[in-house]
Steps between C-alpha positions, in 0.01 A plus 500: 500500500429274201868410476512413873198269464642346184834442675332328794312271262820439302699402808232253601428347161811562285553126465144437380320585176158662455215258429398470136137534607577834662674624183200384294263682737705820470501469119122459494465803729708698249267377222194632687667832581621544142154453353338739747774759439460456122125566526555810716763638261287420193209708636721783629431423867125546449366206697140568398587415139611148593222238483621275781204265449658390171867570572507270801431209262778628275728491804402146596560380145837676482613358837392150394694515170811647665486239777493220241796658319691531828447127553600421142817712487591445870605862528459494879747211550816716495689600815431873532839589652668347192282667236676524165429591138370147445231564762413833334463325165270241657279770656489682167383185321239423766343848509514539121336165426229550763417850370478371142273215610269738686484742207437223246243322719298812578500608134392154383222470762366846418500421127335156535237606754440846364520636856726803512504472878731196471766707323781628724637826359848466351607829655440363849679176417803691368522720810451194721770311307771760558408561866489127580826428317679789670378419851579128480856564381558797733374313805750221449796730445398715795502200734830379350660843543383531860625152581846556351538844654398406853675163483827670402472760775433233761829323416741790449505864603776641282519438125812357336639710217573297188673581171415262217779451246322441171198695372383229261212256539674307779572824685134606480389155617746521791358840597147363505602195704681710762214746535256214558715328762277455808795454736700817432451851367729586209559848361622485139717812480612458138594270215855474369549412137795502261278591203562874439158544335328421832704734721293772678176346377238329719409132484190387695511835676861458615787713370784334307859609570841391386719309744726788605215749550304255715813424700569867571139589577382208712810320631785745564463666842176311563510329843196285413635346184246345261509142381590430138293240315654380173211425262644449152400196295780470247830608650850369447698368795762770446242779508324350801827474693588863418163622632527297819858613564398866453246491784676253728794737541260732683367218724158513334265202535458362149232249405424324173177388336512135390450399139145423382551121506581524873173668595267287709205390286604757240434792737757729658469569872693737724639203693683383187697824471817390676824654612793446268725203571870456443409282201349809333835679517694198373243419233621475141331497164261204447654195336373410156488122470480282194175346620451296183839334537445428871155358427649283227765368741272454802139468381350152534813353661593353837712753688683437828626763745734410783501736796145590401409633845781756495470859387642433151347156448152610605506801268614281209202275576260798499629630170503157334125469549450780243660276234272201578728201551322166514638417844701701753714302745586705809783334693622619840585362843300778672152355545347821639633720221393245241150474646456879496621522140270221383200666666584834336546351152188282526299814577650672197420205272142482624451873445636483143346161409844363418560124471867489603563199724686595818707236679667587831789270590671510837852376428867576560699557179803332656309172537577330170262209552208730581572735210537209259154379598359849433664528157403145402138548605434844348754519215559879505595662172635826642673542838567827684750425774468772765555290814803631689633635826559873446589663834868593485588521875312179588659302221840633607422341833362176354690418178382138522138603433597743224701236315243227552207704364653750260750261340375146543133597488567664164693192386211269589238707317722571198598133459136394518407768246751348258398140570128579458563700180370829639487760222640787706667525839516863622731555797432811712838631617621822665747783452672376814638217287718760322844528662349343813611612846277262695397136515152566363631675191768234448247217516277674248801552272595133526137411416523726194820326395341156539193594297717643222732198495202264496363679194833460316558143618161350413410692186151351516155644449499695829597868488670608823457875556633721781346831610694736725366810676544701820289585803123507470282733702281331757659157472568292807808646666491828305599818684169667413274292730774512766513880488119517513493297822773712655322824410168371636668413830649849529850419376786496482540400136815294461716542191804279468730763346451861377648414158308178427318505166270241345302443182123464545206390292145402593405134533249514207760670279766238581261212434380652173859509381552139615205390286620704204855364531370147534293539183780650289789296642690212347724245667790652693376860499567711809265797510584811702224750574534875477455602863500874434689741722644373830345635821692608806351313796540797734302718255237225481467499879472879519237509230292226667513694828383810316218313327381383841458862612816523710828687480816290489744552790236701685195275533662177384870439550721329243776282640779310326545138599795418276514264206359160581696181434549450128362839396673741263442868435361457150366221280602425142308345213805387301825340614850628427537285188140504385345691211143549394311523175164671433178313424177616338383602849670820622502384864647154437864439410685175429814452707791315343639276773784254469355149521679266741525137393238261630769260627664771709168603655411137569832447677443809715151382590634160606749668734224729629279203585784352699550830682126515576517158666783612726328831577829686457400856407855606415539206263171585327589866452854414388356285221272785396793739488702249296243460224399872513829697500320837519335400831673725755332515841411837654435564867486126559675232705585333169741781407768283659458257209572755229879460533458128444317579179788721390749222578301250294474736202871590515705233312808587703 
């Protein structure tokens, strides 16, 4: 009956909070009841022994003192449904201070006046103290418990079984958060922990099992499989991947608890416990950067980023803010992307009280006059050149745009860097420039060659550095967002070829290595990043389908569309005649590339400009193949030009 009434009130007023005046009135009622109960207990329920003529004045005095303490400590200001240990501590302070004041005041008045009638017996005050303290705390937790219990039942009938992986402090916190979730009912069936000393013991009232025992007891032959919540603070990427793979093979829903610095306002909520993403399975060990060296290179300087609105350029901009450059120039021809980035970074700077000057510049890197004005006005000291066209099939279709931006855009920015005595020019390249099979990769390789030749030709104060890495997760044009859209729409998921493999790294990881390479590099260095193990795209698609709660080939079909123009089955990080050397950073290698003479590159660029004016795609690609002998087209209309390349290279 009480629960039904409480539920009706809850449904009507769940979005409102109880008035502070009402809470204060209830607290004062508890004060009156506690004193009366203390008097009755003190005199062993013999009401005739209690002199109510005097004790009613004691009660008035006690209520007055407690009321003043309630006002002082504001103990009635808390939201009852969210009562916590902090609220308990506040109630304890309020009741304790008020009882001490009453005891001291009555003793002092009785001593000064000589009237024993003014003295309130300590025994009554002690009994009253414990009753009042207990009732005030219990009343709040009773209301909170009723609210959570009825609120949970009103939203969900059947509880969700959960196994928490990790019986440490984060695991216990996760248990508490799930049990307090007002939207769902969770049943914590057990903890899993790899620490043998915890096995078969109880933590927070929940039994701890090893992984295999929990799997056999609660997952095997269980039609209603529990969810797994990974709640371990310090865990290596290798260990995390092994745990996730273990449960995913049984189509178990696996969720992860975010790190402490990701909690909203420093507090974990059930809504922040998310399902695992494909990035979690591809995640590698955190990169250790030489922050002092990067700060020395970047701090207090004017830094320019071309292609700043892109996935790589924007992440470089975010990370650069940590090293406090004096001014950050963000250059891109995408006004919308640039506006969004500026708004995001301005918010970050305001939150962290940073004085970095942000300058957004809408400009095309191929426009020499416009770029010269930018360099002359702002005098950048470090340039990260990330502006490029990257989509392989589109650039195979439009070689004019690829050459104009990737080659001549790089030439414009690199030449201006040299003329304006920029300290470092860092060129962001790609693994598709290695033994290229498409126009995009060939243009990036030619840009690499130009930057290297410029470094050798000028031998001035500017260090020209090249960084080369593979695919990044979540970047524009990546297969990961494409697969997500296809899965959300019900499939099919399109894979180009069952044997296609690619290297992957996250955008933050790639940009961290770009900054590290830029800081350590000297003129002419070509840095190649350790991309880890290659990933089969078909396996990636199947795993993403599984992570979305579906079964591949049953719920979501996988189809093969064939290799797109310019694509190859696998990417390489080093060419046929290239070697690499280690650096002090285990994930960064220096590639030894043969430097082509500046005069030869200049001659090729002159011919390319002429070909651009005529718009002859075959002539453009032929020139690329001439200067880049390893450029052999795959699955492309430009395969017809490969025999011409062979004829040119054959002296007979």
